[in-house]
Short mmCIF file of N, CA and C in Angstrom, two decimals:
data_model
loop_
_atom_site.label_atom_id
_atom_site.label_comp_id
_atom_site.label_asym_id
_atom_site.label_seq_id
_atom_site.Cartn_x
_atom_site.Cartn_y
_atom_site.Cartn_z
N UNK A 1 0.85 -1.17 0.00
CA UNK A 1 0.00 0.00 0.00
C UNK A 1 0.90 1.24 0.00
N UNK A 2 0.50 2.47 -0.83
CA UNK A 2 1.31 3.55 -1.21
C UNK A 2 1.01 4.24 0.29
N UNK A 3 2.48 4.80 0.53
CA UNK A 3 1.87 6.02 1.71
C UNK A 3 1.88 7.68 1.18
N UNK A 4 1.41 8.53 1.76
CA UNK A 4 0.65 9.57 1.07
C UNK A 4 1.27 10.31 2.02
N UNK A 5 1.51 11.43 1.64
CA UNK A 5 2.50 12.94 2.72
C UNK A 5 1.48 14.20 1.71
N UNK A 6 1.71 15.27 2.74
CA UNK A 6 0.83 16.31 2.10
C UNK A 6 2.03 17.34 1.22
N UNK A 7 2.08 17.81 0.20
CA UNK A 7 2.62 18.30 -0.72
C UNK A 7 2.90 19.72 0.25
N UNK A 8 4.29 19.33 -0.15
CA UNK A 8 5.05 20.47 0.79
C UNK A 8 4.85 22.06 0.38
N UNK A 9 4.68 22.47 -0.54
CA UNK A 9 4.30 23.45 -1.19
C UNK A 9 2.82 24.09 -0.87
N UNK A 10 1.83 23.76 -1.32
CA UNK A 10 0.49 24.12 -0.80
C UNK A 10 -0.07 23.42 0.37
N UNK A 11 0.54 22.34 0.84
CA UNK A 11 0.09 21.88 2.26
C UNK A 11 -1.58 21.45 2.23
N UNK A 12 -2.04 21.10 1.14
CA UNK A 12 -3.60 20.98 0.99
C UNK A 12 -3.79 19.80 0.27
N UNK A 13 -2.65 19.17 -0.50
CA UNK A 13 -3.29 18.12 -1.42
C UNK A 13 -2.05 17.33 -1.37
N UNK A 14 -2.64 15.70 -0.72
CA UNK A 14 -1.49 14.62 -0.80
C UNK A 14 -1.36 13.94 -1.82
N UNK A 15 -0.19 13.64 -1.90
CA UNK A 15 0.73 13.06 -3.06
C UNK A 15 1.27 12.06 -2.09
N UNK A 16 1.86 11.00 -3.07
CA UNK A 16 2.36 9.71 -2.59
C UNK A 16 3.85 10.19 -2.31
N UNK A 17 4.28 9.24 -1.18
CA UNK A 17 5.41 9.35 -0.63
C UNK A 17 6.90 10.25 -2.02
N UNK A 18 7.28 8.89 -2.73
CA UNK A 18 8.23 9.69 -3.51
C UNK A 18 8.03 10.82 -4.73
N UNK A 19 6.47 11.61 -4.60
CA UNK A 19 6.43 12.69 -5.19
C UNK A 19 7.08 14.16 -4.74
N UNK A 20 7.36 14.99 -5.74
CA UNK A 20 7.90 16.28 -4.98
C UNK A 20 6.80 16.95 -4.54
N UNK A 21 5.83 17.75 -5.69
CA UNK A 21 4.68 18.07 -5.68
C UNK A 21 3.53 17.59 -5.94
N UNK A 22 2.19 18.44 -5.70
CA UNK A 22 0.59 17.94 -6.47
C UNK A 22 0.84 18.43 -7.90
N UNK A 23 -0.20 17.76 -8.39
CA UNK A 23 -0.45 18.20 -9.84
C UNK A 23 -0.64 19.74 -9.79
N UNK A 24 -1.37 20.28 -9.18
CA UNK A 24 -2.06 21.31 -9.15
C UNK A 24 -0.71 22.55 -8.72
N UNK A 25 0.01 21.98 -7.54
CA UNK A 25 1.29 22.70 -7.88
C UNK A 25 2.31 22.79 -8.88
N UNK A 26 2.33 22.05 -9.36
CA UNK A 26 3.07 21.45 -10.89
C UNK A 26 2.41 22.13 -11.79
N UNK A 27 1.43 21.81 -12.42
CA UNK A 27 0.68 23.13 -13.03
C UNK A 27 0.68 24.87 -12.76
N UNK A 28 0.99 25.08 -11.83
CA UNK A 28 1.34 26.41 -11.69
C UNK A 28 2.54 26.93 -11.94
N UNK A 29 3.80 26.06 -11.66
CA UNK A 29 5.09 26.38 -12.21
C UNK A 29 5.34 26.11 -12.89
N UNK A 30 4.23 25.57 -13.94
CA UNK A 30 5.02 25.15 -15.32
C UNK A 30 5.44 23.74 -15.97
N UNK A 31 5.38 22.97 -14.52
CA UNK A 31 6.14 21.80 -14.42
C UNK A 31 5.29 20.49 -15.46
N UNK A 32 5.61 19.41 -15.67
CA UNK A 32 5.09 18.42 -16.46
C UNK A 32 4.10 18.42 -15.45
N UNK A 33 2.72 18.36 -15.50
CA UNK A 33 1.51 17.81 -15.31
C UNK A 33 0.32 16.92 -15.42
N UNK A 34 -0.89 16.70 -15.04
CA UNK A 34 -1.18 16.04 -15.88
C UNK A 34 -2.98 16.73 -15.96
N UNK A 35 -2.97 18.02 -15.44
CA UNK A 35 -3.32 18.65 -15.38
C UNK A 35 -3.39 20.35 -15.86
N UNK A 36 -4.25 20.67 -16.33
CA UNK A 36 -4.65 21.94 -17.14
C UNK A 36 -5.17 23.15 -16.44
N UNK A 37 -4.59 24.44 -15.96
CA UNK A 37 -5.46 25.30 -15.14
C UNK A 37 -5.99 26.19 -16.17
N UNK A 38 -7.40 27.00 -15.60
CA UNK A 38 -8.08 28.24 -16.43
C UNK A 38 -7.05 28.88 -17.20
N UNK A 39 -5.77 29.40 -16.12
CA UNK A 39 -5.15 30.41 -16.58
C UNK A 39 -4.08 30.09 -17.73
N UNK A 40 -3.99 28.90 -17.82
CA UNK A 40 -2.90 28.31 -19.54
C UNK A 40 -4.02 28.32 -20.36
N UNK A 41 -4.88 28.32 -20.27
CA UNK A 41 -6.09 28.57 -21.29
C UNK A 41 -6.60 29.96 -21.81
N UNK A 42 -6.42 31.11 -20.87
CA UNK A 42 -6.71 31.95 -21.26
C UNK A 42 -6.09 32.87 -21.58
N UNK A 43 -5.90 33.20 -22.96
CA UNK A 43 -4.72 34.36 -23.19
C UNK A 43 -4.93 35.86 -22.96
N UNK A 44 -4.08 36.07 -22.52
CA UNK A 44 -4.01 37.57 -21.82
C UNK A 44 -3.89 38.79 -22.92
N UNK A 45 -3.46 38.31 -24.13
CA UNK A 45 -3.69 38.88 -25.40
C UNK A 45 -5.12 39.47 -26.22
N UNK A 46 -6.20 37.94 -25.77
CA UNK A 46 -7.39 38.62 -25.94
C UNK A 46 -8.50 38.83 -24.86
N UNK A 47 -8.99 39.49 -25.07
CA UNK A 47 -10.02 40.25 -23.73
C UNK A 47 -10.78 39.42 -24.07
N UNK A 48 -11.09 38.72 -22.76
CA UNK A 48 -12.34 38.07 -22.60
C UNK A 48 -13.96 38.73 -21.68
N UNK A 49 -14.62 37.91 -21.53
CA UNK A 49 -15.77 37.98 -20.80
C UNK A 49 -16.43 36.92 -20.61
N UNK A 50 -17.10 37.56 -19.67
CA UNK A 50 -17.92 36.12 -19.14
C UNK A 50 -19.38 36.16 -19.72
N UNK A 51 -19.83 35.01 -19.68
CA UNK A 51 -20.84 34.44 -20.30
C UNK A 51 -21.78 35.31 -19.29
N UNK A 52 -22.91 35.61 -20.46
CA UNK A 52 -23.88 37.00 -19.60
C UNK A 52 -25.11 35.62 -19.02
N UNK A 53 -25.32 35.00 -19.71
CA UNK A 53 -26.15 33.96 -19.66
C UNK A 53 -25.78 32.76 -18.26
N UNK A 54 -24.50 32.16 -18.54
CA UNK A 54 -24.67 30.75 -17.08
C UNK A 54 -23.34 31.60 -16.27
N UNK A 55 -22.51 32.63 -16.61
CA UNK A 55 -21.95 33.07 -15.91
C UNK A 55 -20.71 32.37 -15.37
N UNK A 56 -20.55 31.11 -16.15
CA UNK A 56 -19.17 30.47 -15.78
C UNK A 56 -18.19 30.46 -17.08
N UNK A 57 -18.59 30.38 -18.28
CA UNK A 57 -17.79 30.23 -19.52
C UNK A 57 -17.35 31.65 -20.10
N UNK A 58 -15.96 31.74 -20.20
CA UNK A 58 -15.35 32.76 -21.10
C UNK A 58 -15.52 32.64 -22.52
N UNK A 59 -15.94 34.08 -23.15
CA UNK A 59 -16.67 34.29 -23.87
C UNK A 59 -15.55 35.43 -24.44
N UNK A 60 -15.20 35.36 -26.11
CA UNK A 60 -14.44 36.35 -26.89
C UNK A 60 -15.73 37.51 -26.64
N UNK A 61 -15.12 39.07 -27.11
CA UNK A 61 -15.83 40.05 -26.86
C UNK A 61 -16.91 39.97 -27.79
N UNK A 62 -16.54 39.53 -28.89
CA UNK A 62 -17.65 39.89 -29.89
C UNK A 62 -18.51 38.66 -29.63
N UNK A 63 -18.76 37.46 -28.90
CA UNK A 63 -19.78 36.56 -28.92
C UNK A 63 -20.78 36.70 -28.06
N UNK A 64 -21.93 36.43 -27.98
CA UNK A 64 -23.32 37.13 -27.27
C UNK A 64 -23.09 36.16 -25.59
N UNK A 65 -23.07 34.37 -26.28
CA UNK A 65 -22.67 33.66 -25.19
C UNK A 65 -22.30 32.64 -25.71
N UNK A 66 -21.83 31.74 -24.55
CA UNK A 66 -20.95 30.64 -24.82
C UNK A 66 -21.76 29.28 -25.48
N UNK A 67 -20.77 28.28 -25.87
CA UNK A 67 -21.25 27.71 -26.78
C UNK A 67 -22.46 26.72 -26.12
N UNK A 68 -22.38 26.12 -24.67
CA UNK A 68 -23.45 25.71 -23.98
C UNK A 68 -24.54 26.47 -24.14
N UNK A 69 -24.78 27.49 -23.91
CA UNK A 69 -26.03 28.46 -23.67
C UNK A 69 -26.39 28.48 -25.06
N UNK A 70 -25.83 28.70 -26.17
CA UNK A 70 -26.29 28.62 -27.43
C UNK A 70 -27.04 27.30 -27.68
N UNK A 71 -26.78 26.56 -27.39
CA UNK A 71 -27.12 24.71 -27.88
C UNK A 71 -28.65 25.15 -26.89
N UNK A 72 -28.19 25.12 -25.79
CA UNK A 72 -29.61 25.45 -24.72
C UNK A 72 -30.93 26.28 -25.60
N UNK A 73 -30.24 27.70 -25.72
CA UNK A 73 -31.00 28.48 -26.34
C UNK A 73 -31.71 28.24 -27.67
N UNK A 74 -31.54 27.32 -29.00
CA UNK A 74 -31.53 26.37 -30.00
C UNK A 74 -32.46 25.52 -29.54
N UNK A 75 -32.38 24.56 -28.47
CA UNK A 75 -33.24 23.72 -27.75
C UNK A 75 -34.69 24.27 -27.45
N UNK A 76 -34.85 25.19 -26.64
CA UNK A 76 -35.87 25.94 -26.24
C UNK A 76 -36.37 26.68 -27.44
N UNK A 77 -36.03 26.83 -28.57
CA UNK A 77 -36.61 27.80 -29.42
C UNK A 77 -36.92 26.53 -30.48
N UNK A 78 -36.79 25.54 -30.15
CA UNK A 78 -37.33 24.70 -31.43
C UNK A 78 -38.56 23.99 -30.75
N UNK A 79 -38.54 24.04 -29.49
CA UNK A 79 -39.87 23.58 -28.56
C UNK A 79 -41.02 24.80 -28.63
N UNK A 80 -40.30 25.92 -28.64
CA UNK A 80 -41.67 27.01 -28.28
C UNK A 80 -41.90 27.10 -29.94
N UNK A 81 -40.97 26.65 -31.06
CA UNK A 81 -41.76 26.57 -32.58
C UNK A 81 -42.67 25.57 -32.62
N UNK A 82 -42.97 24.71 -31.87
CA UNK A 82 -43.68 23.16 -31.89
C UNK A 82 -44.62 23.83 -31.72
N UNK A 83 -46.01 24.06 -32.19
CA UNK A 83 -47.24 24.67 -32.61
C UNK A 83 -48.61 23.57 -31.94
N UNK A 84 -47.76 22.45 -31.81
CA UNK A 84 -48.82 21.59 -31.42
C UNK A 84 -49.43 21.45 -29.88
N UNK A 85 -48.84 21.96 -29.27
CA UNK A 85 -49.85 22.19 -27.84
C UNK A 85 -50.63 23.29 -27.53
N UNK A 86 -49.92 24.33 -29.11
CA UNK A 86 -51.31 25.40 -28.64
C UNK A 86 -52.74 24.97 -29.90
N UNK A 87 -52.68 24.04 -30.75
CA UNK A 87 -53.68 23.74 -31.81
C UNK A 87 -54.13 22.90 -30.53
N UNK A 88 -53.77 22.15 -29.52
CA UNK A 88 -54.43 21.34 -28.68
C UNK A 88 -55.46 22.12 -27.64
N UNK A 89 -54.50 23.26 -26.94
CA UNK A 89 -55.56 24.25 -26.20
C UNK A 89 -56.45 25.22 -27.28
N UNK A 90 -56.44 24.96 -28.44
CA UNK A 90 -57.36 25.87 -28.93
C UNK A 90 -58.52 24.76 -29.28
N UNK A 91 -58.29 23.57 -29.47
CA UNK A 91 -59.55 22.95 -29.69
C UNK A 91 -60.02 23.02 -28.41
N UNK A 92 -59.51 22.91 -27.06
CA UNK A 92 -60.53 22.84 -25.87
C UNK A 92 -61.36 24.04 -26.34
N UNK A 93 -60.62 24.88 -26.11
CA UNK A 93 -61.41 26.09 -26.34
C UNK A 93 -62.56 26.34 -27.21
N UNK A 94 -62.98 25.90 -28.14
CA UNK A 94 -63.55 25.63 -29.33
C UNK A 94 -64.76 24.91 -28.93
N UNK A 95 -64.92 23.80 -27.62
CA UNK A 95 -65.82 23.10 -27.53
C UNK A 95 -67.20 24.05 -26.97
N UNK A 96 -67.96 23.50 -27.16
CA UNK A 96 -69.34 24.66 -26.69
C UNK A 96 -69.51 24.00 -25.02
N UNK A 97 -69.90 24.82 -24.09
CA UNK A 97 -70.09 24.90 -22.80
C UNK A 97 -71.54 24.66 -22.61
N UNK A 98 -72.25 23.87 -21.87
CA UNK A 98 -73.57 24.17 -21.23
C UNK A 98 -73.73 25.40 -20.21
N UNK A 99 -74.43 26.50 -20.76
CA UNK A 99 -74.64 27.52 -19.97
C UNK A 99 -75.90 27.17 -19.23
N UNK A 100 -76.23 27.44 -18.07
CA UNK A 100 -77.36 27.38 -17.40
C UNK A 100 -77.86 28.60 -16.53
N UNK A 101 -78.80 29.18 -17.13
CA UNK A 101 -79.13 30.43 -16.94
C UNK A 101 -79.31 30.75 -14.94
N UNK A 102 -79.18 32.14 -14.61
CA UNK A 102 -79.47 32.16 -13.27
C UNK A 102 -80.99 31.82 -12.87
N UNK A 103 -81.98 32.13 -13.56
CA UNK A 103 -83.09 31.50 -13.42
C UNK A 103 -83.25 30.46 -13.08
N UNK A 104 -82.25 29.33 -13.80
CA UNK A 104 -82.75 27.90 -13.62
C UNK A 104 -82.11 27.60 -11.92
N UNK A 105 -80.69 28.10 -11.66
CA UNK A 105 -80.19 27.90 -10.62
C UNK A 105 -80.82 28.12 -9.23
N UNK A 106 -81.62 29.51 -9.42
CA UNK A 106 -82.47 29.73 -8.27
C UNK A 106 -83.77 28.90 -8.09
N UNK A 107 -84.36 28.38 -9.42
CA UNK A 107 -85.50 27.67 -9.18
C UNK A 107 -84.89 26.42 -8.48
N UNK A 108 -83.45 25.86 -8.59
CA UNK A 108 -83.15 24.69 -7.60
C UNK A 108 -82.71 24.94 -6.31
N UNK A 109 -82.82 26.11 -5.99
CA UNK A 109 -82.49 26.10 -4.23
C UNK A 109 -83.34 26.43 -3.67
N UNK A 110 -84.44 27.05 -4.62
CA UNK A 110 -85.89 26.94 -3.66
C UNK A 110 -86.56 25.79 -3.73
N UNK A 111 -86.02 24.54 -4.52
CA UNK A 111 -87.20 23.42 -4.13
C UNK A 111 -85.97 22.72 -3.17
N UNK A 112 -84.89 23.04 -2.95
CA UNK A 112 -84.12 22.22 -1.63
C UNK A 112 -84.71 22.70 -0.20
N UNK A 113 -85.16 21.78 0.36
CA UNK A 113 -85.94 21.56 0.92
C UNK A 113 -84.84 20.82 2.35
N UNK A 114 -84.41 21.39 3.32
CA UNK A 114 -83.45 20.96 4.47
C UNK A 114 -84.47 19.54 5.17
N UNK A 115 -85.17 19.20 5.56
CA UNK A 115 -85.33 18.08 5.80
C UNK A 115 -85.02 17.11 5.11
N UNK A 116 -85.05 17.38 3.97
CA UNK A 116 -84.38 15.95 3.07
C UNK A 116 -83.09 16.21 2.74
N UNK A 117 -82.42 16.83 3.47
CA UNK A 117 -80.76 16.99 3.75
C UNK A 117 -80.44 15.24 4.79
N UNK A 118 -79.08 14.64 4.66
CA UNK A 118 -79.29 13.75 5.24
C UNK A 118 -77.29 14.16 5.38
N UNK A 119 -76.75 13.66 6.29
CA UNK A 119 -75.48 14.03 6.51
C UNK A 119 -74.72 12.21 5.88
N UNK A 120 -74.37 13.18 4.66
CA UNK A 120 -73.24 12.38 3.92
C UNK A 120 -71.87 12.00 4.61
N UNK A 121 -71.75 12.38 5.55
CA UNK A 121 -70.13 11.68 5.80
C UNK A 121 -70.68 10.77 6.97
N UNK A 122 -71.34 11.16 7.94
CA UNK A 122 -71.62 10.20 9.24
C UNK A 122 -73.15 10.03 9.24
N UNK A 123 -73.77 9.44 8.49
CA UNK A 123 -75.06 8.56 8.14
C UNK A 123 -75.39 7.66 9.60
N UNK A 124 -74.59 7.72 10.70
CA UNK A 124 -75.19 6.68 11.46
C UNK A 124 -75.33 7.57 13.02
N UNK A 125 -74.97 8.83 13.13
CA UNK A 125 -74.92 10.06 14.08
C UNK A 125 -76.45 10.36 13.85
N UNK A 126 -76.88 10.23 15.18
CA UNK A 126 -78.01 10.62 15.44
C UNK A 126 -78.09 12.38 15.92
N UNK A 127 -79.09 13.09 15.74
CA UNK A 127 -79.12 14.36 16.04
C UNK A 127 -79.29 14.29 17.95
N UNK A 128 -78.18 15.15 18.39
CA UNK A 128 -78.37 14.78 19.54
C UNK A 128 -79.01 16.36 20.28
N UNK A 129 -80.04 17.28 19.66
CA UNK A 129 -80.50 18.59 19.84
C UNK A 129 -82.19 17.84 20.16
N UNK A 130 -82.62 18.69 21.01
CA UNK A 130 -83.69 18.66 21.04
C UNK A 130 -84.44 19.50 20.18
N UNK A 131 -85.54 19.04 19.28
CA UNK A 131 -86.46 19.76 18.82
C UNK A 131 -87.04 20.95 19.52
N UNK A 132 -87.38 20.59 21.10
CA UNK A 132 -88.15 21.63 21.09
C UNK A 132 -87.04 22.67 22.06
N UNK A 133 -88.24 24.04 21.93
CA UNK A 133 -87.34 25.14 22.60
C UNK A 133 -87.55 25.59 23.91
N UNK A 134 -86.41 26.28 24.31
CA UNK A 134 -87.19 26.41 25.79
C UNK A 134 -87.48 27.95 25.68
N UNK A 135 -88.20 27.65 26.82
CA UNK A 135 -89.28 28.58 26.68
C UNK A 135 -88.48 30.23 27.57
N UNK A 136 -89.57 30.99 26.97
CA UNK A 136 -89.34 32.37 27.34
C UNK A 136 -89.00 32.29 28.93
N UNK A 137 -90.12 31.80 29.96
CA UNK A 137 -90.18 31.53 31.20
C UNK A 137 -89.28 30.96 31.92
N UNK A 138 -88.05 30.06 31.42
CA UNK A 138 -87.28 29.35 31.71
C UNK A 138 -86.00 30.10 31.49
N UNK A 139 -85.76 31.18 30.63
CA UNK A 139 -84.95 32.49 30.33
C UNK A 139 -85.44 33.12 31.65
N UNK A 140 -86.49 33.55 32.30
CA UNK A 140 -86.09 34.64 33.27
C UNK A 140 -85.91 34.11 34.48
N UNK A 141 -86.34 32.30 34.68
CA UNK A 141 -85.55 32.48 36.06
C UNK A 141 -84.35 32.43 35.98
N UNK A 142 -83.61 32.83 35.39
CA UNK A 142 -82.08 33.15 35.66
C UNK A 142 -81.92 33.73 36.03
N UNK A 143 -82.45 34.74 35.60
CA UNK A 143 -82.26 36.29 35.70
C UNK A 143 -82.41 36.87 36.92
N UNK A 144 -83.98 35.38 37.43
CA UNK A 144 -84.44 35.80 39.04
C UNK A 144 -83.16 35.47 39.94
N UNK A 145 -82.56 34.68 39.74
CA UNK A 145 -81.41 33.62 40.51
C UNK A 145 -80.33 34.99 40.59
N UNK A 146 -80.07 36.18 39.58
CA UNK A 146 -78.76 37.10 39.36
C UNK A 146 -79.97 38.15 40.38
N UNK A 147 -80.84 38.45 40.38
CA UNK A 147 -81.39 39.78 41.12
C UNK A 147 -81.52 39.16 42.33
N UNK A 148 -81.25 37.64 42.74
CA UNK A 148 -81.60 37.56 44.38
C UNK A 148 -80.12 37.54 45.07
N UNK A 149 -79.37 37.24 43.75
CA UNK A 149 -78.19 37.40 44.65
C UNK A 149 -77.67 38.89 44.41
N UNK A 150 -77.95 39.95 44.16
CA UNK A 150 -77.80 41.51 43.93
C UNK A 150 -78.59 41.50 45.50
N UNK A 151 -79.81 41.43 45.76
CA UNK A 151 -80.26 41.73 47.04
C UNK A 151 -79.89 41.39 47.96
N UNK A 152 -79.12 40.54 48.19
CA UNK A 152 -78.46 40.16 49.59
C UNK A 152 -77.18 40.63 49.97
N UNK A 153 -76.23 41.26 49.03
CA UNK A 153 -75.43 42.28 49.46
C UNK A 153 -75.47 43.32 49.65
#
């Protein structure tokens, strides 16, 4: 099994015992590599820019964007030419609707009729209210019960 020491130079990336440096240091001085950085790629001769579009690809001055975003952009414009999902929402559109006048709507909520309401989710719940009401008379002895205790203080 190889043993691994951390590259004396940047102190961040191990290399096997009888290496001098990382690739990545080797690439910066020039050295045989096996590795490629941004900056041997980009010549300082021509002005670049960055891609206005994904914002990672260098872009010559005169190009709008890089060659990804173009292929992308190509992609999406041959889908929004595809004509066939709006001939699809225009036939919905096209179909005729049953209108039903407000007349007819009101003549069905005056024949709904609440006794023949029946409770759709719990069919087996009995109404547990009493029908009848109580009475006016049964309202004021309360009231007698609050004025007898006012009189005794």
């Amino acid at each position: 099994m190889a043993k691994y020491k951390k590259c004396p130079r940047c102190e961040l990336n191990y290399i096997k015992q009888e290496e001098e440096m990382c690739d990545v240091c080797k690439a910066e001085l020039g050295m045989d590599s096996n590795i490629v950085l941004l900056d041997d790629i980009i010549d300082d001769d021509e002005p670049l820019k960055l891609c206005p579009v994904c914002k990672a690809a260098y872009i010559g001055m005169d190009e709008d964007m890089c060659e990804n975003c173009l292929a992308q952009e190509e992609r999406n414009s041959e889908n929004e030419d595809n004509d066939d999902w709006r001939s699809y929402l225009d036939d919905e559109d096209t179909k005729d609707t049953d209108e039903i006048p407000l007349e007819a709507l009101g003549a069905e909520e005056e024949d709904f009729d609440d006794d023949d309401f029946e409770d759709e989710e719990n069919p087996e719940i009995e109404d547990d209210f009493d029908d009848e009401f109580i009475d006016a008379k049964d309202l004021d002895d309360f009231d007698d019960e609050e004025d007898e205790e006012d009189d005794e203080n």
